[in-house]
mmCIF file with all atom_site columns, C-alpha atoms in Angstrom:
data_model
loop_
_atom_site.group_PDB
_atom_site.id
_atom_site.type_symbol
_atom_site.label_atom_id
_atom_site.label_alt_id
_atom_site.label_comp_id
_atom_site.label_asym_id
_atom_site.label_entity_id
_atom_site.label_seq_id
_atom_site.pdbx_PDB_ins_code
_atom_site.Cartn_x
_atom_site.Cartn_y
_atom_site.Cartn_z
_atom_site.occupancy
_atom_site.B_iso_or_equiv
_atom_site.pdbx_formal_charge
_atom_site.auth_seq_id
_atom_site.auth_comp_id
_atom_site.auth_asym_id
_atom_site.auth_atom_id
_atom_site.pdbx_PDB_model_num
ATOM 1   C CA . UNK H 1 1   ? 26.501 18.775  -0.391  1.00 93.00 ? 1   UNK H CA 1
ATOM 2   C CA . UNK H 1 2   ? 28.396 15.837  -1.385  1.00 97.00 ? 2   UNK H CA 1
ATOM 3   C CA . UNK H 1 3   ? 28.734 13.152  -4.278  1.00 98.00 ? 3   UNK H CA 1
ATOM 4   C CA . UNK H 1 4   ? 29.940 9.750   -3.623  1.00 98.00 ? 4   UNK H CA 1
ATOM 5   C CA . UNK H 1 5   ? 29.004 6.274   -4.855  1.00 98.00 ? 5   UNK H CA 1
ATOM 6   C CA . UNK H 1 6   ? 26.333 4.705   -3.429  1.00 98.00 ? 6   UNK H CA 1
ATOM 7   C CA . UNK H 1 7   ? 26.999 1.895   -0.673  1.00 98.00 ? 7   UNK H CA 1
ATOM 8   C CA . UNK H 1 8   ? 25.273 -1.372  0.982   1.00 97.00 ? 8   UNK H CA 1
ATOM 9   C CA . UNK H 1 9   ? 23.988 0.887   3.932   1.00 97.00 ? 9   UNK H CA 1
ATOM 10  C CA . UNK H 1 10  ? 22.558 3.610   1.028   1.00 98.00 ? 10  UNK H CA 1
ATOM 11  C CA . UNK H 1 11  ? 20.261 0.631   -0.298  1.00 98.00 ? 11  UNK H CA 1
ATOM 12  C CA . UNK H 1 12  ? 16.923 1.669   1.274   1.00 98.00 ? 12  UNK H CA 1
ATOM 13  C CA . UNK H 1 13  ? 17.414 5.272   0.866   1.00 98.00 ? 13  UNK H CA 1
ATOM 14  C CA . UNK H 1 14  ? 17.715 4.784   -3.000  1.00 98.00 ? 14  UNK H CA 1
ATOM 15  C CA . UNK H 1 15  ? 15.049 2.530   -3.337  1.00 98.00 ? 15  UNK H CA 1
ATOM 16  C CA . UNK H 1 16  ? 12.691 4.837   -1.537  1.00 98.00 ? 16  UNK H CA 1
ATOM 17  C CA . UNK H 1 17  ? 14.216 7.609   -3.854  1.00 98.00 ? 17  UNK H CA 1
ATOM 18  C CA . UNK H 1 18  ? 13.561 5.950   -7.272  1.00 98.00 ? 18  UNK H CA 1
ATOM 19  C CA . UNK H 1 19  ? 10.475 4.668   -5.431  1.00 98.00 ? 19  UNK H CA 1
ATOM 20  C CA . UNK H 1 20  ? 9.197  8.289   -5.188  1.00 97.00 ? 20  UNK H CA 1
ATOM 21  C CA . UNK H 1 21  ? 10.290 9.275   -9.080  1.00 97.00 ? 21  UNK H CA 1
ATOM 22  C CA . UNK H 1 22  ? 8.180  6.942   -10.431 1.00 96.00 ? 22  UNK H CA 1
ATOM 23  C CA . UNK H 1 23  ? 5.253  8.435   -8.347  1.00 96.00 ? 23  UNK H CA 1
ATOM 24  C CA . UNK H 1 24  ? 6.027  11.523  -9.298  1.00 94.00 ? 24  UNK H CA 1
ATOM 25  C CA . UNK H 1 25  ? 6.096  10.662  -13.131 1.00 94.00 ? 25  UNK H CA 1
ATOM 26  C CA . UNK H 1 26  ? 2.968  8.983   -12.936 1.00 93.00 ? 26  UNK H CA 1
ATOM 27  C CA . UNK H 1 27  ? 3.798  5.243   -12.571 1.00 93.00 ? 27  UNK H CA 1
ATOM 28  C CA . UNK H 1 28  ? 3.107  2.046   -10.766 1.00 94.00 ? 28  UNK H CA 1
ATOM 29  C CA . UNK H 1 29  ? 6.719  1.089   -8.724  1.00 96.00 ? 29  UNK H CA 1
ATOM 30  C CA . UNK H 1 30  ? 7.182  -2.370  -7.631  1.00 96.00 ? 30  UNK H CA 1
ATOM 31  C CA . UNK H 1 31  ? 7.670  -3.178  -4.323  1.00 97.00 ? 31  UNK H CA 1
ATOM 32  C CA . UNK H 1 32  ? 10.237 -1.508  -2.210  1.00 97.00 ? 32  UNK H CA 1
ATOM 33  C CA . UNK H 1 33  ? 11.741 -4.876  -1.403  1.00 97.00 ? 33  UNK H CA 1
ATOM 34  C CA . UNK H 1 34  ? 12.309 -5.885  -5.124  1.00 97.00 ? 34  UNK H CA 1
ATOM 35  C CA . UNK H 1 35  ? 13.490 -2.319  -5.859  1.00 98.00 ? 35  UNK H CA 1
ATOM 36  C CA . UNK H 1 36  ? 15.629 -2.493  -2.788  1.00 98.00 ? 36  UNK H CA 1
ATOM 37  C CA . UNK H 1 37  ? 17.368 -6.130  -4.130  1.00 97.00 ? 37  UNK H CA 1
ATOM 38  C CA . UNK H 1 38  ? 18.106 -4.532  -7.590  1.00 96.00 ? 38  UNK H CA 1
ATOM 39  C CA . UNK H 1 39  ? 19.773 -1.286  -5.559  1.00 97.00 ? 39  UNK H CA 1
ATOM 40  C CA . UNK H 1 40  ? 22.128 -4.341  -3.684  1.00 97.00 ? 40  UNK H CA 1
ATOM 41  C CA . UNK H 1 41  ? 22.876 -6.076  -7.132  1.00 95.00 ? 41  UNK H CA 1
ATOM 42  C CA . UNK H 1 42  ? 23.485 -2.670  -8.583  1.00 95.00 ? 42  UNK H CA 1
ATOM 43  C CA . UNK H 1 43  ? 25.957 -1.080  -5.868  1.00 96.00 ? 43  UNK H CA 1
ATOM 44  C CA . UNK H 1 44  ? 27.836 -4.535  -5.686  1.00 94.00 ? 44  UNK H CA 1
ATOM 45  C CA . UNK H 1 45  ? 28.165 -4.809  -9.453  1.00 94.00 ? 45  UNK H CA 1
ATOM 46  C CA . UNK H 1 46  ? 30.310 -2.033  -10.586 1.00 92.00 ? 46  UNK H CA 1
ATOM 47  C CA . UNK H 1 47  ? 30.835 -3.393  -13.958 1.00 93.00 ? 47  UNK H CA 1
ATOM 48  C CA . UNK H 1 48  ? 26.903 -3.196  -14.723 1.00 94.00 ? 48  UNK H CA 1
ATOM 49  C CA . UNK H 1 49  ? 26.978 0.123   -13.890 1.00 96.00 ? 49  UNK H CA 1
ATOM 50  C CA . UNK H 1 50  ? 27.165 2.617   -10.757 1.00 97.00 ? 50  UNK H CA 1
ATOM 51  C CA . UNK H 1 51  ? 24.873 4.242   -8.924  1.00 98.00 ? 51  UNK H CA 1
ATOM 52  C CA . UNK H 1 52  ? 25.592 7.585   -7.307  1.00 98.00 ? 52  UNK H CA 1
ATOM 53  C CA . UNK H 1 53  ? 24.237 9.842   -4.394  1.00 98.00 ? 53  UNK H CA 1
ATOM 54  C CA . UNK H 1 54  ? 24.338 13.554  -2.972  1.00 98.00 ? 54  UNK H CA 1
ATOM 55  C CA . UNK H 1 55  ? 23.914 13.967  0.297   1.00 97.00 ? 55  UNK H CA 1
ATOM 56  C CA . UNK H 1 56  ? 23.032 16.908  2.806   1.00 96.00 ? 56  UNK H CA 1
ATOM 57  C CA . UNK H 1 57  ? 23.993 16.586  6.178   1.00 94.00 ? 57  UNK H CA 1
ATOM 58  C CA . UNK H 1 58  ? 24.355 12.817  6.379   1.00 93.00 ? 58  UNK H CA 1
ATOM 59  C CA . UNK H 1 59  ? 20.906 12.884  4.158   1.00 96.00 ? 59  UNK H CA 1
ATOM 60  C CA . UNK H 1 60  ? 20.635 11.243  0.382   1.00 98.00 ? 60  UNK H CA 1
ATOM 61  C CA . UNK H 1 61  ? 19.252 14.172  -1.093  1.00 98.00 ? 61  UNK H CA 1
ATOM 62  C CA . UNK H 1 62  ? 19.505 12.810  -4.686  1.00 98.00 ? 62  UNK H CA 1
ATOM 63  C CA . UNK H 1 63  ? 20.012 9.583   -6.277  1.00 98.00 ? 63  UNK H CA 1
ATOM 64  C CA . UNK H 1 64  ? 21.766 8.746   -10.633 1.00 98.00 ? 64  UNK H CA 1
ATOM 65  C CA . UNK H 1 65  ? 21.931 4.969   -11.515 1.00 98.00 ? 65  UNK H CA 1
ATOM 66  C CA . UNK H 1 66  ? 23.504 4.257   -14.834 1.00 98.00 ? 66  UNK H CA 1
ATOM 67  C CA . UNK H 1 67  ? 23.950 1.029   -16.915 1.00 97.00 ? 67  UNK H CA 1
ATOM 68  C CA . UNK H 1 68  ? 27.089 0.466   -18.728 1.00 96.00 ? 68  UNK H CA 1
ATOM 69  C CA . UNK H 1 69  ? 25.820 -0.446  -22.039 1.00 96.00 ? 69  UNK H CA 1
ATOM 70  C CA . UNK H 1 70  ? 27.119 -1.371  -25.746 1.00 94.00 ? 70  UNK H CA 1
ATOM 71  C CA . UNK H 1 71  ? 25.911 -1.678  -28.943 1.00 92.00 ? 71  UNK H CA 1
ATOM 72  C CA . UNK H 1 72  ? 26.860 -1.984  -32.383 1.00 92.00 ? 72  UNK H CA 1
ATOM 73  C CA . UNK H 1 73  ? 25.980 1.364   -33.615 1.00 88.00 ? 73  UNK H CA 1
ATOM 74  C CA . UNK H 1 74  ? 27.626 3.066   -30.887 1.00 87.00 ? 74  UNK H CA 1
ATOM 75  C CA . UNK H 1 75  ? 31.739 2.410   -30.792 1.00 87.00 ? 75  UNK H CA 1
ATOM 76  C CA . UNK H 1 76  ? 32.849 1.301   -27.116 1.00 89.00 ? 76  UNK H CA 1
ATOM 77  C CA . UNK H 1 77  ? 30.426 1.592   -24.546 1.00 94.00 ? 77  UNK H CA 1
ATOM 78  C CA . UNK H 1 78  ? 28.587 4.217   -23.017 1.00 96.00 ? 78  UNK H CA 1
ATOM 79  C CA . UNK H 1 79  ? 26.560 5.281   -20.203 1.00 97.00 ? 79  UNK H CA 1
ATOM 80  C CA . UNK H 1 80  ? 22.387 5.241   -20.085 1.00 97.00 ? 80  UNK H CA 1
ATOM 81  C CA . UNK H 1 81  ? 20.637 7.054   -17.380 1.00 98.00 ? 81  UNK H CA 1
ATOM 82  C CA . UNK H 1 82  ? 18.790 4.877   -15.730 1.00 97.00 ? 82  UNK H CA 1
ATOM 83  C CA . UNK H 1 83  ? 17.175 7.125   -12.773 1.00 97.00 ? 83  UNK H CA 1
ATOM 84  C CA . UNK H 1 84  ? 17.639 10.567  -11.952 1.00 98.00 ? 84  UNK H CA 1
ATOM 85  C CA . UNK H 1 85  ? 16.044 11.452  -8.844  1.00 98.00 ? 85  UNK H CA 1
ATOM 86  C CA . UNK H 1 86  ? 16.586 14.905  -6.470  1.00 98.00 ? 86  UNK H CA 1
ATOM 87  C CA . UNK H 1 87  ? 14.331 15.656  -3.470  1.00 97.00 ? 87  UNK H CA 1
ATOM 88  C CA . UNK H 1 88  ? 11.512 18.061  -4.310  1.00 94.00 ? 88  UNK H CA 1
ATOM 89  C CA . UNK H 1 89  ? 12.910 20.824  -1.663  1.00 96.00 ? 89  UNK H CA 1
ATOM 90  C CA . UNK H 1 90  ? 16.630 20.206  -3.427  1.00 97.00 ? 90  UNK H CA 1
ATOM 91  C CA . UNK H 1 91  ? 15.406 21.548  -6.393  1.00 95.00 ? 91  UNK H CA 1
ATOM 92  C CA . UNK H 1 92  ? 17.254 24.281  -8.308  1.00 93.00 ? 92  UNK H CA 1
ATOM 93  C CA . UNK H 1 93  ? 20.328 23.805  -6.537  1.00 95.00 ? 93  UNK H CA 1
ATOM 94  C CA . UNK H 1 94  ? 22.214 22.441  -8.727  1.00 96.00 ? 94  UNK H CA 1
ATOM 95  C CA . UNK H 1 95  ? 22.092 18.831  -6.916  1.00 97.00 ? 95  UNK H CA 1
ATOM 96  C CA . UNK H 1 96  ? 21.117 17.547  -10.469 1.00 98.00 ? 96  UNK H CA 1
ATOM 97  C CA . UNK H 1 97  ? 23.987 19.241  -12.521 1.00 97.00 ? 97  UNK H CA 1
ATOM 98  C CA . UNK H 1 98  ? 26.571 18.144  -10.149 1.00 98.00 ? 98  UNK H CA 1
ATOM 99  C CA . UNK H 1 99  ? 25.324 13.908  -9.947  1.00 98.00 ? 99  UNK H CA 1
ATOM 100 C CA . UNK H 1 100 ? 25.494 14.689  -14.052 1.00 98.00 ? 100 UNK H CA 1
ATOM 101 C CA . UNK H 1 101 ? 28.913 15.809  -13.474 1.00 98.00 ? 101 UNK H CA 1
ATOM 102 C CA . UNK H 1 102 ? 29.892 13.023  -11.147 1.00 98.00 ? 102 UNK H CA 1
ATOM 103 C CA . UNK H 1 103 ? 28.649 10.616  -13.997 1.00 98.00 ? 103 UNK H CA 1
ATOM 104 C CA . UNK H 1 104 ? 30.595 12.049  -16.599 1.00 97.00 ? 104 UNK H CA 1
ATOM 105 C CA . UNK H 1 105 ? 33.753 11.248  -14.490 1.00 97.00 ? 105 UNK H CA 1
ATOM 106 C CA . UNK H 1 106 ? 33.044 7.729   -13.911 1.00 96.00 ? 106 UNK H CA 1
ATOM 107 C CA . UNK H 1 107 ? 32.176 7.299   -17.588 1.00 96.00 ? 107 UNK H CA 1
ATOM 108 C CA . UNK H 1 108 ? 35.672 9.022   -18.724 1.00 95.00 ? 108 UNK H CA 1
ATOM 109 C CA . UNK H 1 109 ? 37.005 6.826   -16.630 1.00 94.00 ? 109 UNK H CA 1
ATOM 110 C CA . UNK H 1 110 ? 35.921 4.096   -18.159 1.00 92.00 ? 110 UNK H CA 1
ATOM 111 C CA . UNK H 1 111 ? 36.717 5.500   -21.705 1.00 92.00 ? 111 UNK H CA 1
ATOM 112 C CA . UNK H 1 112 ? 32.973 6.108   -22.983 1.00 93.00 ? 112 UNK H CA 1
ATOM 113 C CA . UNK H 1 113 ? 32.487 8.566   -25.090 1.00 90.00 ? 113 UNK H CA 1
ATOM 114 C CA . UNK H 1 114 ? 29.051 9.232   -24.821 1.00 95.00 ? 114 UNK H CA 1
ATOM 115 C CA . UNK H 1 115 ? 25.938 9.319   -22.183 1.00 97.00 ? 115 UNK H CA 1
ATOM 116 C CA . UNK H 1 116 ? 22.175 8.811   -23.250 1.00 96.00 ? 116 UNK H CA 1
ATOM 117 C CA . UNK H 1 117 ? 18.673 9.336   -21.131 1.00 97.00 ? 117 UNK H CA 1
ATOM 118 C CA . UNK H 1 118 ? 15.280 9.006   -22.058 1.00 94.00 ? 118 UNK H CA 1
ATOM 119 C CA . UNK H 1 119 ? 12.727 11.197  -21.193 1.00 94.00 ? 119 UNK H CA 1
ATOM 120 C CA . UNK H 1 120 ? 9.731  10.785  -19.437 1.00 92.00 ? 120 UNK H CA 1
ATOM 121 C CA . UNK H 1 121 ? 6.233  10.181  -21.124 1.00 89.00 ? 121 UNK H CA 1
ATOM 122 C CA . UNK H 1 122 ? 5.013  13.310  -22.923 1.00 89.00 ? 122 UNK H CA 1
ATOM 123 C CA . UNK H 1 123 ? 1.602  13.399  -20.376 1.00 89.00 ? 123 UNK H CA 1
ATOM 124 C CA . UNK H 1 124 ? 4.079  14.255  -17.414 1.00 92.00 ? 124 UNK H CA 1
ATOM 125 C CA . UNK H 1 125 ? 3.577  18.002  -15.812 1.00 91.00 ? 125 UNK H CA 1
ATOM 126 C CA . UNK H 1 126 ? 7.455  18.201  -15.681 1.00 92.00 ? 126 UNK H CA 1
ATOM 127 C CA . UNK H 1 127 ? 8.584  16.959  -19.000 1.00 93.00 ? 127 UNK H CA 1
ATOM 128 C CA . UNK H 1 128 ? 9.512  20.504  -20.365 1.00 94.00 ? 128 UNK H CA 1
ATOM 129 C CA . UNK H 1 129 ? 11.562 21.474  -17.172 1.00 94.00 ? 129 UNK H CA 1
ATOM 130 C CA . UNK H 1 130 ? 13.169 17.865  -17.394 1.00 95.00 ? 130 UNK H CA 1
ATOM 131 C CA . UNK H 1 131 ? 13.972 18.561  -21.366 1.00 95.00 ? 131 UNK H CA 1
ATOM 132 C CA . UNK H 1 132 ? 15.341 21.662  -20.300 1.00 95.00 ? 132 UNK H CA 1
ATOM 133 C CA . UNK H 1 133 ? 17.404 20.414  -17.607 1.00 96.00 ? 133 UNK H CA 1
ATOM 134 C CA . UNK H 1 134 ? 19.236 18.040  -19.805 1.00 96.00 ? 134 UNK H CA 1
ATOM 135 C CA . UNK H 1 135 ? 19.250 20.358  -22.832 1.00 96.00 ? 135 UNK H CA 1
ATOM 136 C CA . UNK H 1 136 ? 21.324 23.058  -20.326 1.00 96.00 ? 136 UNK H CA 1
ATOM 137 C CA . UNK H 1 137 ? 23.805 20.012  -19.152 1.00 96.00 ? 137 UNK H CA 1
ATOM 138 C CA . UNK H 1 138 ? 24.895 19.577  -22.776 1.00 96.00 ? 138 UNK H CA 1
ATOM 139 C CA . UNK H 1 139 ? 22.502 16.653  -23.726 1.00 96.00 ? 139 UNK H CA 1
ATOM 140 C CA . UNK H 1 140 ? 21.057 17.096  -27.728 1.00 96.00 ? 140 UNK H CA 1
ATOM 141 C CA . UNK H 1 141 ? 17.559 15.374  -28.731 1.00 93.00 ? 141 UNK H CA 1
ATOM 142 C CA . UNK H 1 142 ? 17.933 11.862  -30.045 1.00 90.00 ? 142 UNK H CA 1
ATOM 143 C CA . UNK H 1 143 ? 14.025 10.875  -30.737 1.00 87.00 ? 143 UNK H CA 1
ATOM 144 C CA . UNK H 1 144 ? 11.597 8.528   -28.786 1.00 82.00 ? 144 UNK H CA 1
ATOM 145 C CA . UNK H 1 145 ? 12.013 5.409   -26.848 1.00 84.00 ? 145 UNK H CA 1
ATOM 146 C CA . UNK H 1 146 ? 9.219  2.554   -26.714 1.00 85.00 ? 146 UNK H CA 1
ATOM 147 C CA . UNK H 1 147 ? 8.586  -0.441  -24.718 1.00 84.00 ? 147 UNK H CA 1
ATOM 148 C CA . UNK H 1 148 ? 7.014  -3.646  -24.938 1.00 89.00 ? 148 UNK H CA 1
ATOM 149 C CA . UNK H 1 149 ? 6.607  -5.777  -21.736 1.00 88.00 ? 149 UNK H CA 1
ATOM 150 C CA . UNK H 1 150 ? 6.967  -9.360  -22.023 1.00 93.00 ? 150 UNK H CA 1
ATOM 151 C CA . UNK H 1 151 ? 4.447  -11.280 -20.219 1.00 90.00 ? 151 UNK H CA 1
#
């Protein structure tokens, strides 16, 4: 298995990834064509973020965008999961742990001190082995996120 940074020719592969994630957590994706432009912005962009892959035999196997982001209460910038996605039969083999890993290099790199996530909603079936999965990579709680939409 291997972890690189995404690429132009990785863009439908990622969409269909994050496509599938929000499936699985219950949601409404957009179109793969919309989700599919964002990937191209995204992987072209490097200073809004990065967006990283493992692969298995010349297959994406799992797929972690991050945003760079900053804010006042935070000193410097730091990194916020975005998507976090590893294929149902790649599960439990560390696939996860080591696109974390590759994240916390980039994010060194670029001097950040710190790397945040939200979870999903509290209805999902897979929210405690999600909590858990970030709890045993060395993330703490940090309280809820909420949403408004803008029409």
């Amino acid at each position: 298995m291997n972890v690189r940074v995404a690429v132009d020719a990785d863009t439908s592969a990622v969409a269909g990834a994050v496509h599938q994630l929000l499936r699985e957590l219950g949601g409404t994706p957009p179109p793969l064509i919309e989700m599919e432009k964002t990937v191209r912005e995204l992987v072209g962009d490097p200073v809004t973020g990065v967006v990283l892959v493992a692969e298995e035999r010349g297959a994406i196997v799992g797929v972690l965008a991050a945003s760079w982001q900053a804010a006042i209460h935070v000193p410097g910038r730091y990194a916020l999961i975005q998507d976090l996605w590893v294929a149902s039969s790649y599960r439990g083999q560390a696939i996860g742990g080591a696109l974390l890993d590759a994240l916390l290099a980039r994010a060194r790199e670029q001097a950040m001190a710190r790397i945040e996530v939200g979870l999903p909603r509290e209805s999902f079936a897979g929210i405690r082995a999600t909590e858990a999965f970030y709890l045993h990579n060395g993330f703490a709680p940090l309280g809820a996120r909420m949403r408004r939409l803008l029409p």
